[in-house]
CSV table of C-alpha atoms and ligand atoms in Angstrom, one decimal:
chain,number,residue,atom,x,y,z
I,126,MET,CA,43.8,74.8,59.3
I,127,LYS,CA,47.5,75.9,59.3
I,128,PHE,CA,49.0,74.8,62.6
I,129,GLN,CA,52.6,76.0,62.3
I,130,GLY,CA,53.0,79.3,64.1
I,131,SER,CA,49.4,79.3,65.3
I,132,HIS,CA,48.2,80.0,68.9
I,133,ILE,CA,46.0,77.4,70.4
I,134,LEU,CA,43.5,79.5,72.4
I,135,SER,CA,40.1,77.9,72.0
I,136,VAL,CA,38.6,74.7,70.6
I,137,SER,CA,36.4,77.0,68.4
I,138,GLN,CA,39.4,77.4,66.1
I,139,PHE,CA,39.2,73.8,65.0
I,140,ASP,CA,37.1,72.1,62.4
I,141,ARG,CA,36.7,68.3,62.2
I,142,ASP,CA,39.6,67.9,59.9
I,143,ALA,CA,41.9,69.8,62.2
I,144,ILE,CA,40.8,67.6,65.1
I,145,SER,CA,41.4,64.4,63.1
I,146,ARG,CA,44.9,65.7,62.3
I,147,ILE,CA,45.7,66.4,66.0
I,148,LEU,CA,44.3,63.0,67.1
I,149,GLU,CA,46.3,61.3,64.3
I,150,VAL,CA,49.6,63.0,65.3
I,151,SER,CA,48.8,62.3,69.0
I,152,ALA,CA,48.6,58.6,68.3
I,153,ARG,CA,52.0,58.7,66.6
I,154,MET,CA,53.5,60.0,69.8
I,155,ALA,CA,52.6,56.8,71.8
I,156,PRO,CA,56.0,55.0,71.3
I,157,TYR,CA,58.0,58.1,72.4
I,158,ALA,CA,55.7,58.6,75.5
I,159,ALA,CA,56.0,54.9,76.3
I,160,ARG,CA,59.9,55.2,76.0
I,161,LYS,CA,59.9,52.6,73.3
I,162,LYS,CA,61.7,55.0,71.0
I,163,ARG,CA,63.3,58.4,71.4
I,164,CYS,CA,62.6,61.5,69.3
I,165,HIS,CA,64.7,64.7,69.6
I,166,VAL,CA,63.0,66.6,66.9
I,167,LEU,CA,62.8,69.7,69.2
I,168,ASP,CA,66.4,69.5,70.3
I,169,GLY,CA,67.4,73.0,71.6
I,170,ALA,CA,63.9,74.5,71.5
I,171,ILE,CA,62.6,76.2,74.6
I,172,LEU,CA,59.1,76.0,76.1
I,173,ASN,CA,58.2,78.6,78.7
I,174,ASN,CA,55.5,77.2,80.9
I,175,LEU,CA,53.6,80.0,82.7
I,176,PHE,CA,51.2,78.8,85.3
I,177,PHE,CA,49.4,81.5,87.3
I,178,GLU,CA,46.9,79.1,88.7
I,179,PRO,CA,47.5,75.7,90.4
I,180,SER,CA,48.0,72.7,88.2
I,181,THR,CA,49.5,69.3,88.4
I,182,ARG,CA,48.6,67.4,85.1
I,183,THR,CA,48.5,70.3,82.6
I,184,ARG,CA,51.8,71.9,83.7
I,185,VAL,CA,53.8,68.8,84.2
I,186,SER,CA,52.5,67.0,81.0
I,187,PHE,CA,53.2,70.1,78.9
I,188,GLY,CA,56.8,70.0,80.3
I,189,THR,CA,57.1,66.2,79.9
I,190,ALA,CA,55.7,66.4,76.3
I,191,PHE,CA,58.3,69.0,75.4
I,192,ASN,CA,61.2,67.1,77.1
I,193,LEU,CA,60.1,63.9,75.3
I,194,LEU,CA,60.6,65.7,72.0
I,195,GLY,CA,64.0,66.8,73.0
I,196,GLY,CA,63.3,70.4,74.1
I,197,TYR,CA,64.1,72.4,77.2
I,198,VAL,CA,61.4,73.6,79.7
I,199,ARG,CA,61.5,76.8,81.8
I,200,GLU,CA,58.7,77.3,84.3
I,201,THR,CA,57.1,80.2,86.2
I,202,VAL,CA,54.6,79.1,88.8
I,203,GLY,CA,52.4,81.6,90.6
I,204,GLU,CA,51.8,85.3,89.7
I,205,GLU,CA,53.6,86.3,92.9
I,206,ASN,CA,56.8,85.0,91.2
I,207,SER,CA,56.5,87.1,88.1
I,208,SER,CA,56.5,90.8,87.5
I,209,LEU,CA,52.8,90.7,86.8
I,210,SER,CA,52.6,91.2,90.5
I,211,LYS,CA,54.4,94.5,90.0
I,212,GLY,CA,51.8,95.7,87.6
I,213,GLU,CA,53.4,94.6,84.3
I,214,SER,CA,50.8,93.9,81.6
I,215,LEU,CA,50.1,90.5,80.0
I,216,PHE,CA,51.0,92.1,76.7
I,217,ASP,CA,54.4,93.4,77.9
I,218,THR,CA,55.1,90.0,79.6
I,219,ALA,CA,54.4,88.3,76.3
I,220,GLN,CA,56.6,90.6,74.3
I,221,VAL,CA,59.5,89.8,76.6
I,222,LEU,CA,59.0,86.1,77.2
I,223,SER,CA,58.4,85.3,73.5
I,224,GLY,CA,61.9,86.6,72.9
I,225,TYR,CA,63.1,83.9,75.3
I,226,SER,CA,61.0,81.0,73.9
I,227,ASP,CA,60.0,78.9,70.9
I,228,VAL,CA,56.5,78.3,72.3
I,229,ILE,CA,54.7,79.3,75.5
I,230,ALA,CA,52.0,77.4,77.5
I,231,MET,CA,50.0,79.5,79.9
I,232,ARG,CA,47.3,79.1,82.6
I,233,HIS,CA,45.7,82.2,84.2
I,234,PRO,CA,42.6,82.7,86.3
I,235,LYS,CA,41.1,85.5,84.2
I,236,ILE,CA,38.8,84.6,81.3
I,237,LEU,CA,40.4,85.5,77.9
I,238,SER,CA,43.7,86.3,79.6
I,239,VAL,CA,45.7,83.8,77.4
I,240,GLU,CA,44.3,85.4,74.3
I,241,GLU,CA,45.2,88.9,75.6
I,242,PHE,CA,48.8,87.5,76.3
I,243,SER,CA,49.0,86.0,72.8
I,244,LYS,CA,48.6,89.4,71.2
I,245,GLY,CA,52.0,90.4,72.6
I,246,SER,CA,53.7,87.1,71.7
I,247,THR,CA,55.8,86.4,68.6
I,248,VAL,CA,55.7,82.6,69.2
I,249,PRO,CA,52.8,80.2,69.5
I,250,VAL,CA,50.9,80.4,72.8
I,251,ILE,CA,48.9,77.4,74.0
I,252,ASN,CA,46.0,77.9,76.5
I,253,GLY,CA,46.4,75.7,79.6
I,254,GLY,CA,43.1,77.1,81.0
I,255,ASP,CA,41.8,80.7,81.3
I,256,GLY,CA,39.5,81.0,84.3
I,257,ALA,CA,36.1,79.3,83.8
I,258,ASN,CA,36.3,79.9,80.0
I,259,GLU,CA,38.2,77.2,78.2
I,260,HIS,CA,40.8,74.4,78.5
I,261,PRO,CA,41.3,73.4,74.9
I,262,THR,CA,44.2,70.9,75.4
I,263,GLN,CA,42.1,69.1,78.0
I,264,ALA,CA,39.2,68.8,75.6
I,265,LEU,CA,41.5,67.5,72.9
I,266,LEU,CA,42.9,64.8,75.3
I,267,ASP,CA,39.3,64.0,76.4
I,268,LEU,CA,38.3,63.5,72.8
I,269,PHE,CA,41.3,61.3,72.1
I,270,THR,CA,40.4,59.3,75.2
I,271,ILE,CA,36.7,58.9,74.2
I,272,GLU,CA,37.9,57.7,70.7
I,273,SER,CA,40.4,55.2,72.1
I,274,GLU,CA,38.1,53.9,74.9
I,275,MET,CA,35.2,53.4,72.4
I,276,ALA,CA,37.3,51.7,69.7
I,277,PRO,CA,37.3,48.3,71.4
I,278,PHE,CA,33.4,48.4,71.2
I,279,GLY,CA,33.5,49.2,67.5
I,280,LYS,CA,32.3,52.8,68.1
I,281,GLY,CA,33.6,56.1,66.8
I,282,LEU,CA,32.9,59.6,67.9
I,283,ASP,CA,29.6,59.9,66.1
I,284,GLY,CA,26.4,58.5,67.6
I,285,LEU,CA,27.6,58.3,71.2
I,286,ASN,CA,25.5,58.7,74.4
I,287,ILE,CA,27.5,60.9,76.7
I,288,VAL,CA,26.7,62.2,80.2
I,289,LEU,CA,28.4,65.4,81.5
I,290,MET,CA,28.0,65.7,85.2
I,291,GLY,CA,28.8,68.0,88.1
I,292,ASP,CA,29.7,71.7,88.2
I,293,LEU,CA,28.9,72.4,84.5
I,294,LYS,CA,28.7,76.1,85.1
I,295,HIS,CA,32.3,76.6,86.2
I,296,GLY,CA,34.0,73.6,84.7
I,297,ARG,CA,36.0,74.9,81.7
I,298,THR,CA,36.8,71.4,80.6
I,299,VAL,CA,33.1,70.6,79.9
I,300,HIS,CA,32.7,73.9,78.1
I,301,SER,CA,35.6,73.1,75.7
I,302,LEU,CA,34.6,69.4,75.3
I,303,SER,CA,31.0,70.4,74.5
I,304,LYS,CA,32.2,72.7,71.7
I,305,LEU,CA,34.3,69.9,70.3
I,306,LEU,CA,31.4,67.4,70.5
I,307,SER,CA,29.3,69.8,68.5
I,308,LEU,CA,31.5,68.8,65.5
I,309,TYR,CA,30.3,65.2,65.6
I,310,ASN,CA,27.0,63.7,64.6
I,311,LYS,CA,23.9,62.4,66.3
I,312,LEU,CA,25.0,62.5,69.9
I,313,LYS,CA,22.8,62.2,72.9
I,314,ILE,CA,24.2,64.5,75.6
I,315,THR,CA,22.8,64.5,79.1
I,316,LEU,CA,23.8,67.4,81.3
I,317,VAL,CA,23.5,66.4,85.0
I,318,SER,CA,24.0,69.2,87.6
I,319,PRO,CA,22.4,71.1,90.4
I,320,LYS,CA,20.1,73.8,88.8
I,321,ALA,CA,22.4,76.5,90.0
I,322,LEU,CA,25.4,74.9,88.3
I,323,GLN,CA,23.9,74.2,84.9
I,324,MET,CA,25.8,74.4,81.7
I,325,PRO,CA,25.9,78.0,80.4
I,326,ASP,CA,23.2,78.8,77.9
I,327,ASN,CA,25.7,79.6,75.1
I,328,VAL,CA,27.3,76.1,75.4
I,329,ILE,CA,23.8,74.4,75.4
I,330,SER,CA,23.0,76.4,72.3
I,331,ILE,CA,26.1,75.2,70.5
I,332,LEU,CA,25.2,71.6,71.3
I,333,SER,CA,21.6,72.0,70.3
I,334,ASN,CA,22.5,73.8,67.1
I,335,ALA,CA,24.7,70.8,66.2
I,336,GLY,CA,21.5,68.7,66.1
I,337,HIS,CA,22.4,66.7,69.2
I,338,ARG,CA,19.7,65.3,71.5
I,339,ILE,CA,20.1,67.3,74.8
I,340,GLU,CA,18.6,66.4,78.2
I,341,ILE,CA,19.1,68.6,81.2
I,342,THR,CA,18.5,67.1,84.6
I,343,ASP,CA,19.4,67.4,88.3
I,344,GLU,CA,18.9,63.7,89.0
I,345,LEU,CA,20.9,60.6,88.6
I,346,GLY,CA,19.0,57.7,87.0
I,347,ALA,CA,18.5,55.7,83.8
I,348,ASN,CA,20.4,58.4,81.8
I,349,LEU,CA,23.6,56.9,83.3
I,350,ALA,CA,23.2,53.9,81.0
I,351,CYS,CA,25.3,55.6,78.5
I,352,ASP,CA,28.6,55.1,76.6
I,353,VAL,CA,30.6,57.7,78.6
I,354,ILE,CA,30.1,59.5,81.9
I,355,TYR,CA,32.3,62.6,82.3
I,356,GLN,CA,32.3,63.6,85.9
I,357,THR,CA,33.6,67.0,87.1
I,358,ARG,CA,34.7,68.5,90.4
I,359,ILE,CA,32.8,71.3,92.2
I,360,GLN,CA,35.2,74.2,91.2
I,361,GLN,CA,35.5,75.7,94.7
I,362,GLU,CA,38.0,78.3,93.4
I,363,ARG,CA,35.2,79.8,91.3
I,364,PHE,CA,32.7,80.3,94.2
I,365,ALA,CA,32.6,83.3,96.6
I,366,ASN,CA,33.7,81.0,99.5
I,367,LYS,CA,34.0,77.4,100.6
I,368,GLU,CA,30.6,77.5,102.3
I,369,GLU,CA,28.9,78.3,99.0
I,370,ALA,CA,30.8,75.5,97.2
I,371,ASP,CA,29.9,73.1,100.1
I,372,LEU,CA,26.2,73.5,99.3
I,373,TYR,CA,26.7,71.5,96.1
I,374,ARG,CA,29.0,68.8,97.3
I,375,GLY,CA,27.9,65.2,97.3
I,376,HIS,CA,24.9,65.7,95.0
I,377,PHE,CA,26.2,63.5,92.2
I,378,SER,CA,28.4,61.0,93.9
I,379,LEU,CA,29.5,58.3,91.5
I,380,ASN,CA,30.5,55.1,93.3
I,381,LYS,CA,30.3,51.4,92.7
I,382,GLN,CA,26.7,51.1,94.0
I,383,VAL,CA,25.5,53.9,91.6
I,384,TYR,CA,27.5,52.3,88.8
I,385,GLN,CA,25.9,48.9,89.3
I,386,GLN,CA,22.4,50.3,89.7
I,387,TYR,CA,22.4,52.6,86.6
I,388,CYS,CA,25.3,52.2,84.2
I,389,LYS,CA,25.7,49.7,81.4
I,390,GLU,CA,28.3,47.0,81.7
I,391,ASN,CA,30.8,49.0,79.6
I,392,THR,CA,30.0,52.6,80.5
I,393,VAL,CA,33.4,54.4,80.6
I,394,ILE,CA,34.0,56.8,83.4
I,395,MET,CA,36.1,59.9,82.8
I,396,HIS,CA,37.1,62.9,84.9
I,397,PRO,CA,39.6,65.6,84.0
I,398,LEU,CA,41.0,65.4,87.5
I,399,PRO,CA,41.9,66.4,90.1
I,400,ARG,CA,39.1,64.5,91.8
I,401,ASP,CA,38.4,65.9,95.2
I,402,SER,CA,39.2,63.0,97.5
I,403,ARG,CA,38.1,64.6,100.8
I,404,PRO,CA,35.3,62.5,102.3
I,405,GLU,CA,32.9,65.5,102.3
I,406,ALA,CA,33.3,65.9,98.5
I,407,ASN,CA,31.8,62.5,97.8
I,408,GLU,CA,32.5,63.0,94.1
I,409,LEU,CA,34.1,60.0,92.3
I,410,ASP,CA,34.5,57.3,94.9
I,411,VAL,CA,37.8,55.4,95.2
I,412,ASP,CA,35.7,52.2,95.3
I,413,LEU,CA,35.7,52.4,91.5
I,414,ASP,CA,39.5,52.3,91.4
I,415,GLY,CA,40.7,49.2,89.7
I,416,MET,CA,37.6,48.9,87.4
I,417,GLN,CA,38.7,48.6,83.8
I,418,ASN,CA,36.0,51.1,82.8
I,419,LEU,CA,37.5,53.8,85.0
I,420,ALA,CA,39.5,55.6,82.4
I,421,ILE,CA,40.7,58.6,84.5
I,422,PHE,CA,44.4,57.7,84.7
I,423,ARG,CA,44.6,56.6,81.0
I,424,GLN,CA,42.9,60.0,80.2
I,425,ALA,CA,45.6,61.9,82.2
I,426,GLN,CA,48.3,59.9,80.4
I,427,ASN,CA,46.8,60.8,77.0
I,428,GLY,CA,47.5,64.4,77.9
I,429,VAL,CA,51.2,63.9,77.2
I,430,LEU,CA,50.4,62.5,73.7
I,431,VAL,CA,48.1,65.3,72.8
I,432,ARG,CA,50.4,68.0,74.1
I,433,MET,CA,53.4,66.4,72.2
I,434,ALA,CA,51.2,66.6,69.0
I,435,LEU,CA,50.3,70.2,69.6
I,436,PHE,CA,54.0,71.2,70.0
I,437,ALA,CA,55.0,69.2,66.9
I,438,LEU,CA,52.2,70.8,64.9
I,439,THR,CA,52.6,74.4,66.1
I,440,LEU,CA,56.3,74.2,65.6
I,441,GLY,CA,55.9,72.5,62.2
I,442,VAL,CA,57.9,69.4,62.9
I,443,GLU,CA,55.1,66.7,62.8
I,444,ASP,CA,56.4,65.3,59.5
I,445,LYS,CA,60.0,65.1,60.7
I,446,LEU,CA,59.5,62.7,63.7
I,447,SER,CA,61.0,59.6,62.0
I,448,GLU,CA,64.0,61.6,60.9
I,449,PHE,CA,64.9,62.4,64.5
I,450,GLU,CA,64.0,59.0,65.9
I,451,GLN,CA,66.5,56.8,67.8
I,452,PRO,CA,66.2,53.4,69.5
I,453,VAL,CA,66.0,53.6,73.3
S,647,CP,N1,42.8,68.5,84.4
S,647,CP,C1,43.6,69.5,84.8
S,647,CP,O1,43.6,70.6,84.2
S,647,CP,O2,44.4,69.2,85.9
S,647,CP,P1,45.4,70.2,86.6
S,647,CP,O3,44.6,71.3,87.1
S,647,CP,O4,46.1,69.4,87.6
S,647,CP,O5,46.3,70.7,85.5
């Protein structure tokens, strides 16, 4: 795949070679993200970060990633602070803002809105989440995390036993991650959710067509003795109201007692975050904090590496990093 100048809208645009390239460039970003070296390869470039839905990790790590490569970041947060609220179209907004930018990252509550926006843009647009549809950069950082967490056990991305758990209907991160996992071989994937929040049929078909062994269940149990558990939040913002979302809270609480009862010694726990820390959410218990196998904060940190890699690739500078490197 040709990255330079391309929009990053969906994981469906990647084949396995493209993923390997992204993960390889991401790994090369580690010394810059760790402040062991500097790299100003994007000196003078401008990222416009447009976030029309709440975000902490995605928005800030896009900005941090761009700054770490020497670029400038401008931000618009909330539709009420943009002229979209006056009826301007996504297409017109893109026509204007791409004239002010070298690259644009965008999150929007409407499915396929980022793709619609990209049609008006003359610079690469990166999807930071479009409604319940996709979150491609999250899935890439999730895959990077799975690969790096499995490496000490001598495992790669093929042949893993992975549990996806929680609100699989509305969770765009598990939709995108499942599509990426369909590129790998001989996986066992267990989908744990309340029946009403099951993974959409089209995503299950993608996993099945890849030849993976799929199990669908609404119970915790022996299936948690796996390589990776990927827990997700009940996506309250996608329900009609809080009361409806409350019906599903606490069904799949992952805590130390559940971990000790069902998981393997080395089962890695992931979560795209934010985790809902309110007591009634009962989702991913803080009693797991401090466990080496809890990868959630390493996972969030990997978001900087992967987003640095995507900027370098879409702006065509991934082979110039060492040229622009300086000691700290
Ligand atoms: N994982 C994730 O997308 O987090 P934010 O909503 O905080 O960006």
